[in-house]
Each structure stands twice: as structure tokens, then as C-alpha cells.
Phi, psi and omega in degrees: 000105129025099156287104170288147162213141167276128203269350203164153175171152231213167175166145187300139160314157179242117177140195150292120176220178176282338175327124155283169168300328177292340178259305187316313185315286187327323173324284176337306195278337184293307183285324210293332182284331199315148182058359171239165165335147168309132176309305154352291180280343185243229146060077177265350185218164181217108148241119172226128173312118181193124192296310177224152135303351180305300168333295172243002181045063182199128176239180192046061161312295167336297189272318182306318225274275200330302162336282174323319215238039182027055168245155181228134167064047183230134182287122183213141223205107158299144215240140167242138191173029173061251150316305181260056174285287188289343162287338201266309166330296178298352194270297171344301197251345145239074159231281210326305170297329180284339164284356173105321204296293177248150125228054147193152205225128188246122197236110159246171178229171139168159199209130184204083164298300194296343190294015180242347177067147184357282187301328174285329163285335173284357137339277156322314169278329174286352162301311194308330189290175181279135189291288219288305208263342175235320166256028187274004168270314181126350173352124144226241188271279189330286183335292211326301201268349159265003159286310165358289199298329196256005177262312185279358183263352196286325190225055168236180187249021157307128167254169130355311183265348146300309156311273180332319179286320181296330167277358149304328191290279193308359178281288171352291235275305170313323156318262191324005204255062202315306162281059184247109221299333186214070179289114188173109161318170188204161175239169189280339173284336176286339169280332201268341186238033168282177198300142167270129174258332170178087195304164359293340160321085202262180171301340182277319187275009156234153208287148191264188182291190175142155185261157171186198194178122168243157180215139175213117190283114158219140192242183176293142175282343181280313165329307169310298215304316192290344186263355176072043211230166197262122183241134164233160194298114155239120227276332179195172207209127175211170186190139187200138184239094188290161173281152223265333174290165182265341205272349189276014197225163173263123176295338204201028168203105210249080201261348172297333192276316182313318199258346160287311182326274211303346181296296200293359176280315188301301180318314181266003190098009190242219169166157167342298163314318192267346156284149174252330190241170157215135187239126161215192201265094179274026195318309156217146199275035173278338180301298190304342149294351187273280218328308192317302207298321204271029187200005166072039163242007157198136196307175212279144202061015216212007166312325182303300260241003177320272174338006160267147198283160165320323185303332196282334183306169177281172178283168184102330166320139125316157169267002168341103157240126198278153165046047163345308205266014184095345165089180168307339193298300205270287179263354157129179175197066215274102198351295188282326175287341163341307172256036137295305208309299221291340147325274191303314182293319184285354192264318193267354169269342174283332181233047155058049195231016205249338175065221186275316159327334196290152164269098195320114179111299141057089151230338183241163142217143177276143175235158187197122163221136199253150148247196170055212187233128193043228163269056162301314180208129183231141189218126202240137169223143204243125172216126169203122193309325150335131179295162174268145187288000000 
């Protein structure tokens, strides 16, 4: 059976731009391509990830991108999952290589969230909710997710100012990050004294709107090796779909994310202990305290303690360190490209391309991307530099 692996990535500037979607992308497809074959020439198949149409009023993504990228007569496929639209693209393309089917697969992502303005991205996203039971209340994310914040801080001994400390960390981490929509430190009172957005949630604890674009190439690992390119293992794959309303879930046991987490832990041979990095989904940051927990790198109550160093965590900690690229909080979170970036963020801290940011000793990492609110749909990948047992 065939080894995926990723051969390359690529990516759009992040934040507000002039860009439509189809140019974010070339940005994307431009680095990702740089010193190889022509897309053409390489390239059998395309999925990409993208959240709404709204945005641009534009569906058939699959073939415009596949257009764009000079390919003809290729199977291309808009990849949907709200958030974890672009983790479902990469999941796509590599079962396609591990069944045989291709060998190299082009998994994008983009999104161009401001052409829509607050109200049309907030709009958009509330599409992700249940019609009949949440959006006809007027519910939106931020709310969605600050019932999340206010369940886990009434029953863990986490506060606010724990919340806070995780956007300091990923602020930190962004800073170091040329591609980070707000490379840029923060102190825990700019968070505790920003606009209240849906308390306990303020502005700071949450990830902002933004455009991007990502592209990641996976191939055969003998492919790579003949194109000369620094490759890593993506070693396992799990997805798992929760019911879609919040009110039908334990608000603080993130069970969807535990069982892609725990698929792709199985698939590569691991466990919780043996990651070094993590990208997870950080929409706000009560996520990376629910995630730590629901994906095994800190015991139950005690996820808030991310933004700590290991010595300092409670015992039962992983030596993990979440969200390198600054997480969605931080390096931005432009919807469907999103779990690429996290993708693109584990291939350059894996093949030493991470700059000041790496994390030294760097060989596995988990990427976890949600869509919908928490784990309506989660998609968990294992990525490593490590031989396969």
C-alpha cells in the first residue's frame, strides 16, 4: 500500500486583502509549486476545502481552483465541513494516495471572508447551526461557544484570566510567525479588558474573520524522494461527526474530537504521549482547553493549563506544545483554508522550516480541525517525520 506523504505548502498572505478567492489561491499554489514540475504535469486529482458560497457567490470551487491551477480533465471536488473543510480535503487526498487511486493529490483550501462584512460572515457561519432548533433563535458562534466557556469555567477550577493566558501564549507564538494575520504579543489585561463579545468570551478570546488560502501537496513517498523534497508521513487519519445542535452534546466532554484524535493515534501506532506539536482548533480559547483534554494531553479539568510550561502543568500532562503558529487566535482563520494552514504549520516545524518559532525535537504532530460548533465534525491527522513501524 502506497505512503502518503506531504511533498509541499504553500500559502496566501493572511488577514484583509484585495485578493478574490481564485488569486489567493495562485499565491498559494505559487509557493507550494516553487522548484517543481508544473501543476500540470504533476497533479491528479484536487480537493478543496471551502466553507460557504456566500462569500463570493460562487460554488464549484473544485473546477475553478483545478482551472486556475492549469489542470484539465482531473477529478476536483469542493470539499464542505464548515471549519473543517480543508482538514476533509487533506483526508481526501491522502486515502486517494494510500488506496493507489493517484500519486499526488492537491488538497487546498480558501475562503474570503471580508467580502461579506461582519454581518454576512457572521450569517454564514450560523448556516453551520441546526435551522429548526438554533438558527431561528438568532444564536451565533461567539454565543455558540461561550455557553461552551461558561459551562467549563462553572466546572473546572479555570478562570478568565486562564482564558486569557492562552491568548498570550498564541499571540507570543505568532509573533514569531511571518505568516500570521496579528504577528503581534498581547499582555493578559488586553484581553481581560476588550470588548465583551458573548461573555465570558471577550474579543480577544476570539479568532478573527480573515482571507487566506493554503495548498498541500501529497504524494507517493517515492515520489517525493524523485521531486528532491523534504517530506513528512502523514502517518494516520480519523473523522468523527457528532450531532450538530449544542443542545443534544455534554457541553465539556469534546467527544467527537477524542475519537478522530484516538482514530489517527491507532492508524499511526501512538498515543497522546508521543506528539510534540499540536494545531488545534482554537476558534476561542476555551477550545484549546476542551481539545487538550478530548484528544489525551491533559487530564480531565485541567486543559486551561495549556499556555504553561510542561514542568508547571498538572501531573498526567503531555510535554506537548499546542498551537506553534499562533493557533486560529493568532495566525488567523480564514475558514475552509484553515486546516491546511495547520497542515503547512506541522511540514516546516517537521522539516526544520519553522525559524524562530520551531520547536526543538519536533518529529510528530496532531492537527484537529472542527467544523460547526465543537465537534459537529472533527477530523484528526497524525503527521511524522518518524519511519513507519
Amino acid at each position: 500500500m502506497p505512503e502518503p506523504v506531504i511533498a509541499s505548502v504553500g500559502a496566501s498572505p493572511l488577514g484583509r486583502t484585495d485578493l478574490p478567492g481564485r488569486d489567493l489561491f495562485s499565491v498559494a499554489l505559487a509557493e507550494a509549486f516553487d522548484e517543481l514540475p508544473d501543476p500540470a504535469d504533476l497533479v491528479e486529482a484536487v480537493y478543496v476545502g471551502n466553507q460557504s458560497e456566500s462569500y463570493e457567490h460562487q460554488i464549484m470551487y473544485g473546477t475553478l481552483l483545478a482551472e486556475w491551477a492549469g489542470l484539465r480533465h482531473v477529478p476536483a471536488e469542493r470539499v464542505e465541513g464548515c471549519a473543517a473543510a480543508g482538514a476533509l480535503a487533506l483526508r481526501h487526498a491522502v486515502k486517494d494516495v494510500r488506496n493507489g487511486e493517484h500519486e499526488a493529490v492537491l488538497a487546498c483550501g480558501v475562503e474570503k471572508m471580508t467580502s461579506a462584512g461582519t454581518s454576512g460572515a457572521t450569517d454564514a457561519l450560523s448556516a453551520a447551526f441546526d435551522r429548526a432548533i438554533e438558527q431561528r433563535s438568532g444564536i451565533t458562534a461567539p454565543s455558540q461557544y461561550a455557553l461552551l466557556a461558561k459551562r467549563y469555567l462553572h466546572e473546572t477550577d479555570a478562570t478568565e484570566h486562564d482564558l486569557a493566558e492562552i491568548a498570550v501564549k498564541n499571540h507570543a507564538n505568532a509573533a514569531r510567525n511571518p505568516r500570521a494575520q496579528f504577528p503581534k504579543e498581547i499582555d493578559v489585561a488586553t484581553v481581560l479588558e476588550s470588548d465583551p463579545i458573548a461573555p465570558p468570551l471577550k474579543l480577544f478570546d476570539c479568532a478573527p474573520v480573515g482571507d487566506g488560502a493554503a495548498a498541500v501537496l501529497v504524494t507517493t513517498a517515492e515520489l517525493a524522494a524523485d521531486l528532491d523534497r523534504p517530506q513528512v508521513r502523514v502517518a494516520g487519519s480519523g473523522a468523527s461527526a457528532n450531532n450538530i445542535a449544542v443542545a443534544e452534546r455534554d457541553m465539556t466532554d469534546i467527544a467527537g474530537a477524542r475519537i478522530a484524535a484516538e482514530t489517527a493515534y491507532e492508524e499511526a501506532g501512538i498515543d497522546a504521549a508521543a506528539v510534540d506539536i499540536a494545531e488545534v482548533h482554537d476558534a476561542f480559547t476555551v477550545c484549546e482547553a476542551l481539545l487538550a483534554e478530548a484528544v489525551g494531553f491533559a487530564p480531565a479539568g485541567t486543559g486551561y493549563q495549556s499556555y504553561q510550561t510542561p514542568a508547571e502543568r498538572a501531573d498526567g500532562w503531555t510535554d506537548v506544545q499546542l498551537s506553534p503558529s499562533g493557533g486560529l487566535k493568532a495566525r488567523g482563520h480564514p475558514i475552509g483554508a484553515t486546516g491546511l494552514l495547520q497542515a503547512l504549520e506541522a511540514y516546516e516545524q517537521l522539516t526544520g522550516a519553522a525559524g524562530d518559532r520551531a520547536v526543538e525535537g519536533a518529529e510528530t504532530a496532531l492537527l484537529l480541525n472542527e467544523g460547526g460548533v465543537a465537534d459537529a465534525v472533527t477530523v484528526g491527522h497524525v503527521l511524522t517525520t518518524a519511519e513507519a513501524r
